Amino acid sequence: FLICAFVNVYGRGFIRVIPFLIGLVGGYIVAACFGLVDISPVADAAWFEIPDFYLPFKTPFFNSYQLNFGPEAIAILPVAVVTISEHIGDHTVLSEICGRQFLKNPGLHRTLMGDGIATSVSAFLGGPANTTYGENTGVIGLTRVASVSVIRNAALLAIMLSCLGKFTALISTIPAAVLGGMSILLYGVIASNGLKVLIEARVNFNQVRNLVIASAMLVLGLGGAVLKLGAFTLSGTALAAMVGIILNLLLPEIKTLKTK
């Protein structure tokens, strides 16, 4: 955390663009000095290997699974609410960081569609759900690099590196403390930019209505509240977002009269 913080504050030129890479390497070295790194998985890994894809049909090269839509699919539908809430929040913060209204251009309907297609392809191959991920928003906020070509090239590089077994094994040996230290900055930047959005929008917190909505969302989102409705479960970001939307619709907005 301290390495990333100092590089961001005092770094110049290209050094300031890669604070997390420097923090990752520096934190890894410090963790190794304290005996927190186990590199035995690197020795056991192959130099080159194809990721373990799961396909809905049998092949001689990859694993397979049976594709069906049953009660299990319905049970995890609330996850979509979580990713949609995160998606809208991240794009609001990104709009503030980049000085562009991404919710209007290219539009929220297009960005959500992109998330949906990406998640469908990932699920088809046996991967996890996709969303904008707050960590990446934090990286853009700190590095100030939001170029589509840079992100595309980074994605292609990540795909190629995923085929290097020893490299992926080395990544898995990064201690949780190193990743956690950087996460403090990443998620903190998201929260700070969110507050910046409220300030620039001049949200009037002298109105009790706005205080109630903001307070309820903060407590539910950060306090670990869980709402179970049969097979559906809402918690965290999704629950806070739903409560905020409902309260915004139910509580009347009080307009203050201006007198000369």
mmCIF file of N, CA and C in Angstrom, residues 23-149:
data_model
loop_
_atom_site.group_PDB
_atom_site.id
_atom_site.type_symbol
_atom_site.label_atom_id
_atom_site.label_comp_id
_atom_site.label_asym_id
_atom_site.label_seq_id
_atom_site.Cartn_x
_atom_site.Cartn_y
_atom_site.Cartn_z
ATOM 1 N N GLY A 23 4.221 -1.473 -7.089
ATOM 2 C CA GLY A 23 3.760 -1.889 -5.770
ATOM 3 C C GLY A 23 3.671 -3.395 -5.645
ATOM 4 N N LEU A 24 3.247 -4.058 -6.724
ATOM 5 C CA LEU A 24 3.132 -5.514 -6.715
ATOM 6 C C LEU A 24 4.498 -6.170 -6.568
ATOM 7 N N VAL A 25 5.473 -5.704 -7.367
ATOM 8 C CA VAL A 25 6.824 -6.269 -7.302
ATOM 9 C C VAL A 25 7.469 -5.953 -5.947
ATOM 10 N N GLY A 26 7.334 -4.699 -5.520
ATOM 11 C CA GLY A 26 7.916 -4.316 -4.239
ATOM 12 C C GLY A 26 7.294 -5.064 -3.076
ATOM 13 N N GLY A 27 5.955 -5.170 -3.077
ATOM 14 C CA GLY A 27 5.267 -5.903 -2.017
ATOM 15 C C GLY A 27 5.630 -7.378 -2.016
ATOM 16 N N TYR A 28 5.824 -7.937 -3.206
ATOM 17 C CA TYR A 28 6.206 -9.358 -3.325
ATOM 18 C C TYR A 28 7.585 -9.590 -2.710
ATOM 19 N N ILE A 29 8.509 -8.663 -2.976
ATOM 20 C CA ILE A 29 9.865 -8.788 -2.414
ATOM 21 C C ILE A 29 9.831 -8.673 -0.891
ATOM 22 N N VAL A 30 9.073 -7.693 -0.390
ATOM 23 C CA VAL A 30 8.951 -7.527 1.060
ATOM 24 C C VAL A 30 8.319 -8.772 1.688
ATOM 25 N N ALA A 31 7.256 -9.311 1.058
ATOM 26 C CA ALA A 31 6.603 -10.510 1.579
ATOM 27 C C ALA A 31 7.558 -11.701 1.580
ATOM 28 N N ALA A 32 8.409 -11.795 0.525
ATOM 29 C CA ALA A 32 9.378 -12.885 0.465
ATOM 30 C C ALA A 32 10.390 -12.786 1.607
ATOM 31 N N CYS A 33 10.776 -11.567 1.957
ATOM 32 C CA CYS A 33 11.721 -11.364 3.066
ATOM 33 C C CYS A 33 11.121 -11.807 4.394
ATOM 34 N N PHE A 34 9.794 -11.745 4.518
ATOM 35 C CA PHE A 34 9.123 -12.180 5.739
ATOM 36 C C PHE A 34 8.705 -13.649 5.668
ATOM 37 N N GLY A 35 9.096 -14.336 4.589
ATOM 38 C CA GLY A 35 8.782 -15.754 4.455
ATOM 39 C C GLY A 35 7.334 -16.054 4.141
ATOM 40 N N LEU A 36 6.636 -15.110 3.488
ATOM 41 C CA LEU A 36 5.222 -15.290 3.183
ATOM 42 C C LEU A 36 4.974 -15.815 1.774
ATOM 43 N N VAL A 37 6.038 -16.094 1.020
ATOM 44 C CA VAL A 37 5.900 -16.526 -0.373
ATOM 45 C C VAL A 37 6.313 -17.985 -0.509
ATOM 46 N N ASP A 38 5.461 -18.776 -1.124
ATOM 47 C CA ASP A 38 5.748 -20.185 -1.400
ATOM 48 C C ASP A 38 5.810 -20.381 -2.904
ATOM 49 N N ILE A 39 7.015 -20.573 -3.435
ATOM 50 C CA ILE A 39 7.192 -20.682 -4.893
ATOM 51 C C ILE A 39 7.210 -22.125 -5.382
ATOM 52 N N SER A 40 6.844 -23.060 -4.525
ATOM 53 C CA SER A 40 6.844 -24.464 -4.952
ATOM 54 C C SER A 40 5.888 -24.726 -6.118
ATOM 55 N N PRO A 41 4.719 -24.045 -6.242
ATOM 56 C CA PRO A 41 3.860 -24.294 -7.407
ATOM 57 C C PRO A 41 4.531 -23.939 -8.733
ATOM 58 N N VAL A 42 5.477 -22.998 -8.731
ATOM 59 C CA VAL A 42 6.157 -22.600 -9.965
ATOM 60 C C VAL A 42 7.005 -23.738 -10.497
ATOM 61 N N ALA A 43 7.686 -24.449 -9.593
ATOM 62 C CA ALA A 43 8.543 -25.561 -10.019
ATOM 63 C C ALA A 43 7.719 -26.711 -10.584
ATOM 64 N N ASP A 44 6.521 -26.909 -10.068
ATOM 65 C CA ASP A 44 5.682 -28.024 -10.533
ATOM 66 C C ASP A 44 4.931 -27.708 -11.823
ATOM 67 N N ALA A 45 4.799 -26.444 -12.181
ATOM 68 C CA ALA A 45 4.011 -26.054 -13.353
ATOM 69 C C ALA A 45 4.796 -26.263 -14.638
ATOM 70 N N ALA A 46 4.055 -26.496 -15.732
ATOM 71 C CA ALA A 46 4.679 -26.651 -17.051
ATOM 72 C C ALA A 46 4.964 -25.278 -17.642
ATOM 73 N N TRP A 47 5.894 -25.252 -18.598
ATOM 74 C CA TRP A 47 6.223 -23.971 -19.232
ATOM 75 C C TRP A 47 5.073 -23.478 -20.096
ATOM 76 N N PHE A 48 4.432 -24.407 -20.806
ATOM 77 C CA PHE A 48 3.345 -24.025 -21.708
ATOM 78 C C PHE A 48 2.174 -24.960 -21.488
ATOM 79 N N GLU A 49 0.986 -24.389 -21.276
ATOM 80 C CA GLU A 49 -0.218 -25.196 -21.097
ATOM 81 C C GLU A 49 -1.449 -24.384 -21.479
ATOM 82 N N ILE A 50 -2.441 -25.083 -21.999
ATOM 83 C CA ILE A 50 -3.692 -24.442 -22.394
ATOM 84 C C ILE A 50 -4.612 -24.380 -21.185
ATOM 85 N N PRO A 51 -5.263 -23.254 -20.946
ATOM 86 C CA PRO A 51 -6.206 -23.163 -19.813
ATOM 87 C C PRO A 51 -7.274 -24.244 -19.884
ATOM 88 N N ASP A 52 -7.812 -24.624 -18.730
ATOM 89 C CA ASP A 52 -8.819 -25.687 -18.649
ATOM 90 C C ASP A 52 -10.192 -25.144 -19.023
ATOM 91 N N PHE A 53 -10.500 -25.216 -20.312
ATOM 92 C CA PHE A 53 -11.813 -24.783 -20.768
ATOM 93 C C PHE A 53 -12.841 -25.885 -20.520
ATOM 94 N N TYR A 54 -14.079 -25.476 -20.282
ATOM 95 C CA TYR A 54 -15.202 -26.404 -20.151
ATOM 96 C C TYR A 54 -16.195 -26.103 -21.261
ATOM 97 N N LEU A 55 -16.495 -27.100 -22.074
ATOM 98 C CA LEU A 55 -17.402 -26.921 -23.209
ATOM 99 C C LEU A 55 -18.649 -27.786 -23.024
ATOM 100 N N PRO A 56 -19.785 -27.373 -23.605
ATOM 101 C CA PRO A 56 -21.025 -28.152 -23.452
ATOM 102 C C PRO A 56 -21.079 -29.381 -24.350
ATOM 103 N N PHE A 57 -19.963 -29.799 -24.867
ATOM 104 C CA PHE A 57 -19.882 -31.010 -25.679
ATOM 105 C C PHE A 57 -18.501 -31.627 -25.473
ATOM 106 N N LYS A 58 -18.393 -32.910 -25.717
ATOM 107 C CA LYS A 58 -17.149 -33.624 -25.436
ATOM 108 C C LYS A 58 -16.144 -33.442 -26.571
ATOM 109 N N THR A 59 -14.905 -33.213 -26.183
ATOM 110 C CA THR A 59 -13.787 -33.111 -27.131
ATOM 111 C C THR A 59 -12.601 -33.858 -26.526
ATOM 112 N N PRO A 60 -11.651 -34.246 -27.360
ATOM 113 C CA PRO A 60 -10.477 -34.941 -26.811
ATOM 114 C C PRO A 60 -9.501 -34.012 -26.091
ATOM 115 N N PHE A 61 -9.752 -32.705 -26.113
ATOM 116 C CA PHE A 61 -8.779 -31.749 -25.565
ATOM 117 C C PHE A 61 -9.255 -31.050 -24.292
ATOM 118 N N PHE A 62 -10.579 -30.795 -24.164
ATOM 119 C CA PHE A 62 -11.066 -30.000 -23.046
ATOM 120 C C PHE A 62 -12.099 -30.776 -22.230
ATOM 121 N N ASN A 63 -12.391 -30.241 -21.042
ATOM 122 C CA ASN A 63 -13.432 -30.822 -20.203
ATOM 123 C C ASN A 63 -14.804 -30.490 -20.791
ATOM 124 N N SER A 64 -15.810 -31.177 -20.316
ATOM 125 C CA SER A 64 -17.162 -30.951 -20.838
ATOM 126 C C SER A 64 -18.158 -30.865 -19.688
ATOM 127 N N TYR A 65 -19.337 -30.297 -19.983
ATOM 128 C CA TYR A 65 -20.414 -30.213 -19.009
ATOM 129 C C TYR A 65 -21.734 -30.328 -19.754
ATOM 130 N N GLN A 66 -22.805 -30.607 -18.999
ATOM 131 C CA GLN A 66 -24.132 -30.731 -19.600
ATOM 132 C C GLN A 66 -24.854 -29.396 -19.505
ATOM 133 N N LEU A 67 -25.223 -28.839 -20.648
ATOM 134 C CA LEU A 67 -25.892 -27.536 -20.693
ATOM 135 C C LEU A 67 -27.386 -27.712 -20.451
ATOM 136 N N ASN A 68 -27.892 -27.092 -19.410
ATOM 137 C CA ASN A 68 -29.331 -27.120 -19.150
ATOM 138 C C ASN A 68 -29.721 -25.896 -18.336
ATOM 139 N N PHE A 69 -30.996 -25.523 -18.415
ATOM 140 C CA PHE A 69 -31.530 -24.381 -17.678
ATOM 141 C C PHE A 69 -32.599 -24.893 -16.726
ATOM 142 N N GLY A 70 -32.218 -25.072 -15.475
ATOM 143 C CA GLY A 70 -33.144 -25.577 -14.470
ATOM 144 C C GLY A 70 -33.311 -24.600 -13.329
ATOM 145 N N PRO A 71 -33.786 -25.096 -12.188
ATOM 146 C CA PRO A 71 -33.962 -24.227 -11.006
ATOM 147 C C PRO A 71 -32.663 -23.565 -10.561
ATOM 148 N N GLU A 72 -31.535 -24.228 -10.841
ATOM 149 C CA GLU A 72 -30.250 -23.650 -10.439
ATOM 150 C C GLU A 72 -30.006 -22.321 -11.140
ATOM 151 N N ALA A 73 -30.395 -22.249 -12.429
ATOM 152 C CA ALA A 73 -30.199 -21.011 -13.187
ATOM 153 C C ALA A 73 -31.050 -19.883 -12.615
ATOM 154 N N ILE A 74 -32.280 -20.211 -12.198
ATOM 155 C CA ILE A 74 -33.170 -19.193 -11.629
ATOM 156 C C ILE A 74 -32.626 -18.711 -10.283
ATOM 157 N N ALA A 75 -32.008 -19.624 -9.527
ATOM 158 C CA ALA A 75 -31.527 -19.277 -8.191
ATOM 159 C C ALA A 75 -30.401 -18.249 -8.224
ATOM 160 N N ILE A 76 -29.616 -18.242 -9.316
ATOM 161 C CA ILE A 76 -28.484 -17.311 -9.368
ATOM 162 C C ILE A 76 -28.809 -16.047 -10.167
ATOM 163 N N LEU A 77 -30.073 -15.890 -10.572
ATOM 164 C CA LEU A 77 -30.460 -14.691 -11.304
ATOM 165 C C LEU A 77 -30.191 -13.395 -10.533
ATOM 166 N N PRO A 78 -30.357 -13.377 -9.193
ATOM 167 C CA PRO A 78 -30.049 -12.122 -8.471
ATOM 168 C C PRO A 78 -28.634 -11.628 -8.665
ATOM 169 N N VAL A 79 -27.723 -12.523 -9.077
ATOM 170 C CA VAL A 79 -26.347 -12.089 -9.339
ATOM 171 C C VAL A 79 -26.327 -11.014 -10.417
ATOM 172 N N ALA A 80 -27.272 -11.103 -11.372
ATOM 173 C CA ALA A 80 -27.346 -10.106 -12.443
ATOM 174 C C ALA A 80 -27.613 -8.720 -11.883
ATOM 175 N N VAL A 81 -28.437 -8.653 -10.819
ATOM 176 C CA VAL A 81 -28.727 -7.362 -10.190
ATOM 177 C C VAL A 81 -27.451 -6.767 -9.598
ATOM 178 N N VAL A 82 -26.616 -7.638 -9.018
ATOM 179 C CA VAL A 82 -25.353 -7.186 -8.432
ATOM 180 C C VAL A 82 -24.437 -6.607 -9.504
ATOM 181 N N THR A 83 -24.255 -7.341 -10.589
ATOM 182 C CA THR A 83 -23.343 -6.883 -11.636
ATOM 183 C C THR A 83 -23.878 -5.639 -12.346
ATOM 184 N N ILE A 84 -25.202 -5.553 -12.522
ATOM 185 C CA ILE A 84 -25.781 -4.363 -13.151
ATOM 186 C C ILE A 84 -25.573 -3.135 -12.261
ATOM 187 N N SER A 85 -25.775 -3.313 -10.956
ATOM 188 C CA SER A 85 -25.569 -2.196 -10.024
ATOM 189 C C SER A 85 -24.112 -1.744 -10.049
ATOM 190 N N GLU A 86 -23.205 -2.700 -10.025
ATOM 191 C CA GLU A 86 -21.780 -2.354 -10.077
ATOM 192 C C GLU A 86 -21.430 -1.684 -11.397
ATOM 193 N N HIS A 87 -22.009 -2.181 -12.472
ATOM 194 C CA HIS A 87 -21.763 -1.633 -13.804
ATOM 195 C C HIS A 87 -22.174 -0.156 -13.865
ATOM 196 N N ILE A 88 -23.376 0.156 -13.379
ATOM 197 C CA ILE A 88 -23.858 1.542 -13.422
ATOM 198 C C ILE A 88 -22.984 2.441 -12.549
ATOM 199 N N GLY A 89 -22.638 1.955 -11.360
ATOM 200 C CA GLY A 89 -21.796 2.751 -10.468
ATOM 201 C C GLY A 89 -20.422 3.014 -11.050
ATOM 202 N N ASP A 90 -19.811 1.977 -11.617
ATOM 203 C CA ASP A 90 -18.474 2.134 -12.203
ATOM 204 C C ASP A 90 -18.491 3.087 -13.386
ATOM 205 N N HIS A 91 -19.533 2.997 -14.213
ATOM 206 C CA HIS A 91 -19.594 3.886 -15.373
ATOM 207 C C HIS A 91 -19.881 5.333 -14.967
ATOM 208 N N THR A 92 -20.602 5.512 -13.877
ATOM 209 C CA THR A 92 -20.810 6.873 -13.361
ATOM 210 C C THR A 92 -19.484 7.470 -12.911
ATOM 211 N N VAL A 93 -18.688 6.655 -12.198
ATOM 212 C CA VAL A 93 -17.379 7.123 -11.736
ATOM 213 C C VAL A 93 -16.427 7.322 -12.915
ATOM 214 N N LEU A 94 -16.460 6.407 -13.878
ATOM 215 C CA LEU A 94 -15.599 6.548 -15.062
ATOM 216 C C LEU A 94 -15.937 7.816 -15.842
ATOM 217 N N SER A 95 -17.216 8.130 -15.920
ATOM 218 C CA SER A 95 -17.621 9.361 -16.611
ATOM 219 C C SER A 95 -17.012 10.571 -15.935
ATOM 220 N N GLU A 96 -16.967 10.541 -14.606
ATOM 221 C CA GLU A 96 -16.385 11.652 -13.859
ATOM 222 C C GLU A 96 -14.874 11.715 -14.063
ATOM 223 N N ILE A 97 -14.218 10.552 -14.052
ATOM 224 C CA ILE A 97 -12.763 10.503 -14.214
ATOM 225 C C ILE A 97 -12.344 10.988 -15.593
ATOM 226 N N CYS A 98 -13.052 10.516 -16.616
ATOM 227 C CA CYS A 98 -12.664 10.805 -18.007
ATOM 228 C C CYS A 98 -13.289 12.090 -18.549
ATOM 229 N N GLY A 99 -14.241 12.657 -17.818
ATOM 230 C CA GLY A 99 -14.887 13.865 -18.306
ATOM 231 C C GLY A 99 -15.805 13.617 -19.489
ATOM 232 N N ARG A 100 -16.364 12.408 -19.575
ATOM 233 C CA ARG A 100 -17.286 12.048 -20.657
ATOM 234 C C ARG A 100 -18.490 11.327 -20.069
ATOM 235 N N GLN A 101 -19.648 11.495 -20.685
ATOM 236 C CA GLN A 101 -20.869 10.882 -20.203
ATOM 237 C C GLN A 101 -21.075 9.529 -20.879
ATOM 238 N N PHE A 102 -20.444 8.492 -20.314
ATOM 239 C CA PHE A 102 -20.536 7.158 -20.912
ATOM 240 C C PHE A 102 -21.941 6.574 -20.792
ATOM 241 N N LEU A 103 -22.718 7.054 -19.829
ATOM 242 C CA LEU A 103 -24.084 6.556 -19.697
ATOM 243 C C LEU A 103 -24.964 7.018 -20.860
ATOM 244 N N LYS A 104 -24.523 8.077 -21.568
ATOM 245 C CA LYS A 104 -25.259 8.574 -22.732
ATOM 246 C C LYS A 104 -24.572 8.194 -24.034
ATOM 247 N N ASN A 105 -23.256 8.191 -24.049
ATOM 248 C CA ASN A 105 -22.491 7.851 -25.244
ATOM 249 C C ASN A 105 -21.281 7.000 -24.860
ATOM 250 N N PRO A 106 -21.280 5.701 -25.153
ATOM 251 C CA PRO A 106 -22.159 4.976 -26.089
ATOM 252 C C PRO A 106 -23.542 4.647 -25.556
ATOM 253 N N GLY A 107 -23.791 4.842 -24.272
ATOM 254 C CA GLY A 107 -25.116 4.568 -23.729
ATOM 255 C C GLY A 107 -25.116 3.363 -22.811
ATOM 256 N N LEU A 108 -25.898 3.439 -21.739
ATOM 257 C CA LEU A 108 -25.950 2.358 -20.764
ATOM 258 C C LEU A 108 -26.471 1.067 -21.379
ATOM 259 N N HIS A 109 -27.402 1.170 -22.328
ATOM 260 C CA HIS A 109 -27.956 -0.045 -22.945
ATOM 261 C C HIS A 109 -26.888 -0.807 -23.720
ATOM 262 N N ARG A 110 -25.951 -0.081 -24.331
ATOM 263 C CA ARG A 110 -24.895 -0.752 -25.097
ATOM 264 C C ARG A 110 -23.835 -1.358 -24.175
ATOM 265 N N THR A 111 -23.464 -0.639 -23.130
ATOM 266 C CA THR A 111 -22.439 -1.166 -22.232
ATOM 267 C C THR A 111 -22.957 -2.379 -21.453
ATOM 268 N N LEU A 112 -24.245 -2.337 -21.052
ATOM 269 C CA LEU A 112 -24.830 -3.492 -20.375
ATOM 270 C C LEU A 112 -24.936 -4.686 -21.315
ATOM 271 N N MET A 113 -25.251 -4.432 -22.576
ATOM 272 C CA MET A 113 -25.295 -5.502 -23.561
ATOM 273 C C MET A 113 -23.910 -6.141 -23.724
ATOM 274 N N GLY A 114 -22.881 -5.299 -23.728
ATOM 275 C CA GLY A 114 -21.519 -5.830 -23.813
ATOM 276 C C GLY A 114 -21.188 -6.723 -22.636
ATOM 277 N N ASP A 115 -21.584 -6.314 -21.439
ATOM 278 C CA ASP A 115 -21.382 -7.144 -20.261
ATOM 279 C C ASP A 115 -22.117 -8.479 -20.388
ATOM 280 N N GLY A 116 -23.353 -8.420 -20.878
ATOM 281 C CA GLY A 116 -24.150 -9.639 -21.012
ATOM 282 C C GLY A 116 -23.545 -10.617 -21.999
ATOM 283 N N ILE A 117 -23.089 -10.103 -23.145
ATOM 284 C CA ILE A 117 -22.467 -10.970 -24.151
ATOM 285 C C ILE A 117 -21.181 -11.581 -23.610
ATOM 286 N N ALA A 118 -20.377 -10.745 -22.926
ATOM 287 C CA ALA A 118 -19.125 -11.247 -22.366
ATOM 288 C C ALA A 118 -19.373 -12.339 -21.329
ATOM 289 N N THR A 119 -20.391 -12.150 -20.492
ATOM 290 C CA THR A 119 -20.718 -13.153 -19.481
ATOM 291 C C THR A 119 -21.215 -14.437 -20.123
ATOM 292 N N SER A 120 -22.001 -14.325 -21.184
ATOM 293 C CA SER A 120 -22.505 -15.514 -21.886
ATOM 294 C C SER A 120 -21.360 -16.327 -22.495
ATOM 295 N N VAL A 121 -20.420 -15.632 -23.133
ATOM 296 C CA VAL A 121 -19.268 -16.322 -23.718
ATOM 297 C C VAL A 121 -18.424 -16.966 -22.620
ATOM 298 N N SER A 122 -18.224 -16.238 -21.512
ATOM 299 C CA SER A 122 -17.442 -16.776 -20.410
ATOM 300 C C SER A 122 -18.098 -18.025 -19.823
ATOM 301 N N ALA A 123 -19.415 -17.969 -19.618
ATOM 302 C CA ALA A 123 -20.125 -19.124 -19.077
ATOM 303 C C ALA A 123 -20.063 -20.314 -20.032
ATOM 304 N N PHE A 124 -20.130 -20.047 -21.332
ATOM 305 C CA PHE A 124 -20.059 -21.110 -22.333
ATOM 306 C C PHE A 124 -18.735 -21.865 -22.227
ATOM 307 N N LEU A 125 -17.667 -21.128 -21.851
ATOM 308 C CA LEU A 125 -16.338 -21.741 -21.741
ATOM 309 C C LEU A 125 -16.012 -22.197 -20.318
ATOM 310 N N GLY A 126 -17.010 -22.070 -19.402
ATOM 311 C CA GLY A 126 -16.773 -22.492 -18.030
ATOM 312 C C GLY A 126 -16.096 -21.453 -17.173
ATOM 313 N N GLY A 127 -16.204 -20.177 -17.552
ATOM 314 C CA GLY A 127 -15.562 -19.107 -16.803
ATOM 315 C C GLY A 127 -16.526 -18.386 -15.882
ATOM 316 N N PRO A 128 -16.050 -17.377 -15.153
ATOM 317 C CA PRO A 128 -16.891 -16.630 -14.211
ATOM 318 C C PRO A 128 -17.685 -15.533 -14.913
ATOM 319 N N ALA A 129 -18.590 -14.918 -14.147
ATOM 320 C CA ALA A 129 -19.366 -13.803 -14.687
ATOM 321 C C ALA A 129 -18.461 -12.599 -14.919
ATOM 322 N N ASN A 130 -18.808 -11.789 -15.902
ATOM 323 C CA ASN A 130 -18.037 -10.590 -16.226
ATOM 324 C C ASN A 130 -18.800 -9.346 -15.815
ATOM 325 N N THR A 131 -18.078 -8.364 -15.375
ATOM 326 C CA THR A 131 -18.644 -7.048 -15.121
ATOM 327 C C THR A 131 -17.513 -6.030 -15.248
ATOM 328 N N THR A 132 -17.781 -4.790 -14.914
ATOM 329 C CA THR A 132 -16.754 -3.761 -15.105
ATOM 330 C C THR A 132 -15.629 -3.873 -14.082
ATOM 331 N N TYR A 133 -15.905 -4.440 -12.920
ATOM 332 C CA TYR A 133 -14.934 -4.624 -11.841
ATOM 333 C C TYR A 133 -14.369 -3.302 -11.329
ATOM 334 N N GLY A 134 -14.637 -3.035 -10.061
ATOM 335 C CA GLY A 134 -14.203 -1.797 -9.444
ATOM 336 C C GLY A 134 -12.699 -1.624 -9.408
ATOM 337 N N GLU A 135 -11.957 -2.747 -9.369
ATOM 338 C CA GLU A 135 -10.498 -2.636 -9.342
ATOM 339 C C GLU A 135 -9.974 -1.914 -10.578
ATOM 340 N N ASN A 136 -10.541 -2.246 -11.732
ATOM 341 C CA ASN A 136 -10.088 -1.599 -12.966
ATOM 342 C C ASN A 136 -10.454 -0.125 -12.996
ATOM 343 N N THR A 137 -11.615 0.198 -12.436
ATOM 344 C CA THR A 137 -12.001 1.606 -12.337
ATOM 345 C C THR A 137 -11.010 2.370 -11.470
ATOM 346 N N GLY A 138 -10.587 1.746 -10.374
ATOM 347 C CA GLY A 138 -9.593 2.368 -9.505
ATOM 348 C C GLY A 138 -8.260 2.565 -10.195
ATOM 349 N N VAL A 139 -7.853 1.581 -11.015
ATOM 350 C CA VAL A 139 -6.592 1.698 -11.762
ATOM 351 C C VAL A 139 -6.643 2.890 -12.718
ATOM 352 N N ILE A 140 -7.758 3.034 -13.430
ATOM 353 C CA ILE A 140 -7.904 4.152 -14.363
ATOM 354 C C ILE A 140 -7.894 5.478 -13.605
ATOM 355 N N GLY A 141 -8.531 5.497 -12.427
ATOM 356 C CA GLY A 141 -8.570 6.721 -11.645
ATOM 357 C C GLY A 141 -7.191 7.157 -11.166
ATOM 358 N N LEU A 142 -6.316 6.201 -10.853
ATOM 359 C CA LEU A 142 -4.994 6.541 -10.336
ATOM 360 C C LEU A 142 -3.969 6.759 -11.445
ATOM 361 N N THR A 143 -4.019 5.953 -12.497
ATOM 362 C CA THR A 143 -3.041 6.088 -13.577
ATOM 363 C C THR A 143 -3.449 7.137 -14.593
ATOM 364 N N ARG A 144 -4.753 7.466 -14.642
ATOM 365 C CA ARG A 144 -5.312 8.413 -15.628
ATOM 366 C C ARG A 144 -5.140 7.904 -17.057
ATOM 367 N N VAL A 145 -5.022 6.610 -17.228
ATOM 368 C CA VAL A 145 -4.924 6.001 -18.553
ATOM 369 C C VAL A 145 -6.223 5.260 -18.831
ATOM 370 N N ALA A 146 -7.012 5.766 -19.782
ATOM 371 C CA ALA A 146 -8.302 5.163 -20.107
ATOM 372 C C ALA A 146 -8.411 4.841 -21.593
ATOM 373 N N SER A 147 -7.278 4.678 -22.255
ATOM 374 C CA SER A 147 -7.269 4.415 -23.694
ATOM 375 C C SER A 147 -7.818 3.023 -23.995
ATOM 376 N N VAL A 148 -8.760 2.953 -24.920
ATOM 377 C CA VAL A 148 -9.344 1.674 -25.311
ATOM 378 C C VAL A 148 -8.276 0.761 -25.925
ATOM 379 N N SER A 149 -7.375 1.318 -26.725
ATOM 380 C CA SER A 149 -6.331 0.515 -27.355
ATOM 381 C C SER A 149 -5.380 -0.069 -26.316
#
